């Protein structure tokens, strides 16, 4: 879907198959475009407000058939609640599902005068992500085509505002495609090729892919240990975005776990639900798409993205419980559980990002089942070594809609990761503080830099499939580092 801006002076002349007007939490009395639409519909909207059918709750939606007074055949009245970004996203999603029930090629949004670019952008995000379907493997597709155009009629909204939102949508939906793609259609090699294609399309973005040989030279023993059970070779995908003007001395390091299929390895997972583990690259997908988005929008922030990618499979060559491996930074790790593979591959990726010049880092990783139990599908777990940096990441999450809730780290947890035979263990059988354990482990590989870890096991995929969680958060963090956050939305 492509968005643009028009400025009809009169509601009657607005083109498109579906005209969208908005009502606030308290819709009565109708005002602005909603009141104009009501007049054109001979008071039908006001009567529906009076009998309680039209409500202002975010995402509640009623469709009216328009008469000769309007050019558009249908009018959707959608609630935008208190007008927060989340409320406008919900309104956009509601319009997306309305166009499924009654197909429309062109949707026209006439937002109320008090709204502006941020509200329009949030609506575009909701609509564009709401229209997403993963139909790559469906033959004989007879679903009606989704709308191809959104026209926003508002004097304070510029085409650049909605085009930017379109790019955000494309990146989020791109990450969802990667998460939804099964392991046989998205190997580490294919993910790397995808990153290379994005880089080729994006000015200022460069991609380098490290294979087994290069990883051996670097001593990436932790990533290589996870990869050794599979016939598919591992990849370390490195994206560099160097804008012409950037804050000097600041390099945002984004690290994303990309296990394209996690069977657990020798510590194999139960077969029930194992197919979901094609999503174990959700962190890497967010980092790749998020970095390409930051570059495509030309943010003045240097970014170094590092995505370690591998399969985790059992075989005669697979890493075994009890094996000791040496990570890139020289630390030895006793592998207690081969299913705790994410922290192993991230260990080497964090070391690599730090040594390649990242000045502060965030990793995105589908790391633990326990974070799903603790926080469900709504909040990612947020861990950090630096209070200020953690606060920045949390605030970026709130603003972007990719929510992250602070979880503790503490020296007193340190004994959990001690080993009797090596420097560290990757797991323990204590069944204590699983997500914290993982964060304490990762911290050992951050070279003392300000770092945050986002455990996105619950948020990267829901029952409806990949979410693209992390793309918008990464963008919002980059905006904060650039010192130019998007205009705030009223809350
Ligand atoms: N990829 C899984 C975590 C996961 C679980 C992601 C559910 C999404 C949904 C991870 O590699 C894993 O297996 N973690 C283990 C760690 C344990 C062995 C310490 C887990 O959570 O059970
Ligand atoms: Mn695992
Ligand atoms: Zn995993």
Coordinates of C-alpha atoms in Angstrom, one line a residue, residues 13-236:
X13 CA -15.2 15.7 -3.5
X14 CA -12.9 13.2 -1.7
X15 CA -12.1 10.3 -3.9
X16 CA -11.8 6.6 -3.0
X17 CA -14.0 3.7 -2.2
X18 CA -13.8 4.2 1.6
X19 CA -13.8 7.6 3.3
X20 CA -12.5 7.4 6.9
X21 CA -13.5 10.0 9.6
X22 CA -12.6 9.8 13.2
X23 CA -14.3 10.3 16.5
X24 CA -12.7 10.8 19.9
X25 CA -13.3 9.0 23.2
X26 CA -16.4 11.1 23.7
X27 CA -17.9 11.4 20.2
X28 CA -20.8 13.6 21.0
X29 CA -21.4 16.2 19.8
X30 CA -19.8 15.3 16.4
X31 CA -17.2 17.8 15.2
X32 CA -14.9 18.4 12.2
X33 CA -14.9 16.0 9.3
X34 CA -17.1 13.5 11.3
X35 CA -19.8 16.3 11.6
X36 CA -19.5 17.1 7.9
X37 CA -19.9 13.4 7.0
X38 CA -22.9 13.3 9.3
X39 CA -24.5 16.2 7.5
X40 CA -23.9 14.4 4.1
X41 CA -25.5 11.3 5.6
X42 CA -28.6 13.2 6.8
X43 CA -27.7 12.7 10.5
X44 CA -27.2 8.9 10.4
X45 CA -23.9 9.1 12.3
X46 CA -25.3 11.3 15.1
X47 CA -28.2 8.9 15.4
X48 CA -25.8 5.9 15.7
X49 CA -23.8 7.8 18.3
X50 CA -27.0 8.4 20.2
X51 CA -28.0 4.8 20.2
X52 CA -24.5 3.7 21.2
X53 CA -23.4 1.9 18.0
X54 CA -20.7 4.5 17.1
X55 CA -18.2 4.7 19.9
X56 CA -15.0 6.6 20.4
X57 CA -13.0 3.7 21.7
X58 CA -9.8 3.2 19.8
X59 CA -10.4 0.8 16.9
X60 CA -14.2 0.6 17.2
X61 CA -15.6 1.1 13.7
X62 CA -18.9 1.4 11.9
X63 CA -19.4 1.6 8.1
X64 CA -22.2 3.7 6.5
X65 CA -23.3 3.6 2.9
X66 CA -23.1 7.1 1.5
X67 CA -25.7 8.7 -0.7
X68 CA -25.3 11.0 -3.6
X69 CA -24.0 13.8 -1.3
X70 CA -20.6 12.1 -1.2
X71 CA -18.3 10.9 -4.0
X72 CA -17.1 8.0 -1.8
X73 CA -19.6 5.1 -1.7
X74 CA -18.8 4.3 2.0
X75 CA -17.9 6.1 5.1
X76 CA -16.1 4.4 8.0
X77 CA -16.4 6.1 11.4
X78 CA -13.5 5.0 13.5
X79 CA -12.7 5.7 17.2
X80 CA -9.4 7.2 18.1
X81 CA -9.9 7.3 21.8
X82 CA -7.6 9.7 23.7
X83 CA -5.5 10.2 20.6
X84 CA -2.3 8.4 21.7
X85 CA -0.1 6.8 19.0
X86 CA -1.4 3.3 20.1
X87 CA -5.0 4.6 19.7
X88 CA -4.2 5.8 16.1
X89 CA -2.5 2.5 15.3
X90 CA -5.6 0.6 16.6
X91 CA -7.8 2.8 14.3
X92 CA -5.6 2.0 11.3
X93 CA -5.8 -1.7 12.1
X94 CA -9.6 -1.5 12.4
X95 CA -9.8 0.1 8.9
X96 CA -7.6 -2.7 7.6
X97 CA -10.1 -5.3 8.8
X98 CA -13.0 -3.3 7.4
X99 CA -11.5 -3.4 3.9
X100 CA -11.3 -7.1 4.2
X101 CA -15.1 -7.3 4.7
X102 CA -15.8 -4.7 2.0
X103 CA -12.8 -4.4 -0.4
X104 CA -11.7 -0.9 -1.3
X105 CA -8.9 0.0 -3.7
X106 CA -8.4 3.5 -2.3
X107 CA -8.9 4.6 1.3
X108 CA -9.2 8.3 2.1
X109 CA -8.5 9.4 5.7
X110 CA -9.7 12.8 6.7
X111 CA -8.3 13.3 10.2
X112 CA -9.7 15.9 12.6
X113 CA -8.0 19.4 12.6
X114 CA -6.4 18.9 16.0
X115 CA -4.3 15.9 14.8
X116 CA -1.1 16.1 12.8
X117 CA 1.8 14.2 11.2
X118 CA 2.4 11.9 14.2
X119 CA -1.2 10.8 14.3
X120 CA -1.4 10.2 10.5
X121 CA 1.9 8.2 10.7
X122 CA 0.5 6.0 13.5
X123 CA -2.7 5.4 11.5
X124 CA -0.6 4.4 8.4
X125 CA 1.4 2.0 10.6
X126 CA -1.8 0.4 11.9
X127 CA -3.3 0.1 8.5
X128 CA -0.2 -1.1 6.7
X129 CA 0.6 -3.7 9.4
X130 CA -3.1 -4.7 9.7
X131 CA -3.3 -5.5 6.0
X132 CA -0.3 -7.9 6.2
X133 CA -0.8 -11.5 5.2
X134 CA 1.8 -14.3 4.8
X135 CA 0.6 -16.1 1.7
X136 CA 3.8 -17.1 0.1
X137 CA 3.0 -20.8 0.3
X138 CA -0.7 -20.6 -0.5
X139 CA -1.6 -21.7 -4.0
X140 CA -4.8 -20.6 -5.8
X141 CA -5.0 -17.4 -3.9
X142 CA -8.5 -16.0 -4.2
X143 CA -8.4 -13.4 -1.4
X144 CA -9.6 -9.9 -2.4
X145 CA -6.7 -7.5 -3.1
X146 CA -5.9 -5.2 -0.2
X147 CA -6.2 -1.4 -0.8
X148 CA -3.3 -0.1 -2.9
X149 CA -3.6 3.6 -1.9
X150 CA -4.2 5.6 1.2
X151 CA -4.8 9.3 0.7
X152 CA -4.6 11.5 3.8
X153 CA -6.4 14.9 3.6
X154 CA -4.9 17.2 6.1
X155 CA -3.2 20.6 5.6
X156 CA -0.6 19.9 8.4
X157 CA 0.5 16.5 7.0
X158 CA 3.1 16.3 4.3
X159 CA 3.7 13.6 1.8
X160 CA 7.1 12.9 3.3
X161 CA 5.4 12.1 6.7
X162 CA 3.2 9.4 5.3
X163 CA 5.9 8.0 2.9
X164 CA 8.1 7.7 5.9
X165 CA 5.4 5.7 7.7
X166 CA 5.1 3.5 4.6
X167 CA 8.8 2.7 4.9
X168 CA 8.3 1.8 8.5
X169 CA 5.5 -0.5 7.5
X170 CA 7.6 -2.2 4.8
X171 CA 10.4 -2.8 7.2
X172 CA 8.1 -4.2 10.0
X173 CA 6.3 -6.4 7.4
X174 CA 9.7 -7.5 6.0
X175 CA 10.8 -8.7 9.4
X176 CA 7.4 -10.6 9.7
X177 CA 8.0 -12.3 6.4
X178 CA 11.4 -13.5 7.6
X179 CA 10.0 -14.8 10.9
X180 CA 7.1 -16.6 9.1
X181 CA 9.3 -18.2 6.5
X182 CA 10.1 -21.8 7.3
X183 CA 13.6 -23.0 8.0
X184 CA 14.0 -24.8 4.7
X185 CA 13.2 -21.5 2.8
X186 CA 15.4 -19.4 5.1
X187 CA 18.7 -20.9 6.0
X188 CA 21.6 -18.7 7.3
X189 CA 22.9 -18.5 3.8
X190 CA 19.5 -17.2 2.5
X191 CA 19.2 -14.7 5.4
X192 CA 22.6 -13.4 4.5
X193 CA 21.6 -13.0 0.8
X194 CA 18.5 -11.1 1.9
X195 CA 20.7 -8.7 4.0
X196 CA 23.0 -8.2 1.0
X197 CA 20.0 -7.4 -1.3
X198 CA 18.8 -4.8 1.2
X199 CA 22.2 -3.3 1.4
X200 CA 22.5 -3.1 -2.4
X201 CA 19.1 -1.2 -2.5
X202 CA 20.0 1.2 0.3
X203 CA 22.5 4.1 -0.2
X204 CA 25.1 4.2 2.6
X205 CA 24.4 0.6 3.8
X206 CA 27.2 -2.0 3.4
X207 CA 26.9 -5.7 4.0
X208 CA 29.8 -8.1 4.7
X209 CA 29.1 -11.8 5.4
X210 CA 31.5 -14.0 7.3
X211 CA 31.5 -17.7 6.7
X212 CA 33.0 -20.7 8.5
X213 CA 36.6 -19.9 7.4
X214 CA 36.5 -16.3 8.6
X215 CA 34.8 -17.3 11.8
X216 CA 37.5 -19.9 12.5
X217 CA 40.1 -17.2 11.9
X218 CA 38.3 -14.9 14.4
X219 CA 38.1 -17.7 16.9
X220 CA 34.3 -17.6 17.1
X221 CA 34.3 -20.9 18.8
X222 CA 30.9 -20.4 20.5
X223 CA 29.0 -19.7 17.2
X224 CA 30.9 -22.5 15.4
X225 CA 30.1 -25.0 18.2
X226 CA 26.3 -24.4 17.7
X227 CA 26.7 -24.6 13.9
X228 CA 28.8 -27.8 13.8
X229 CA 25.7 -30.1 14.1
X230 CA 24.2 -28.9 10.9
X231 CA 25.1 -29.3 7.2
X232 CA 24.1 -25.7 6.6
X233 CA 27.1 -23.4 7.2
X234 CA 26.8 -20.5 9.7
X235 CA 26.9 -16.9 8.7
X236 CA 27.9 -13.8 10.6

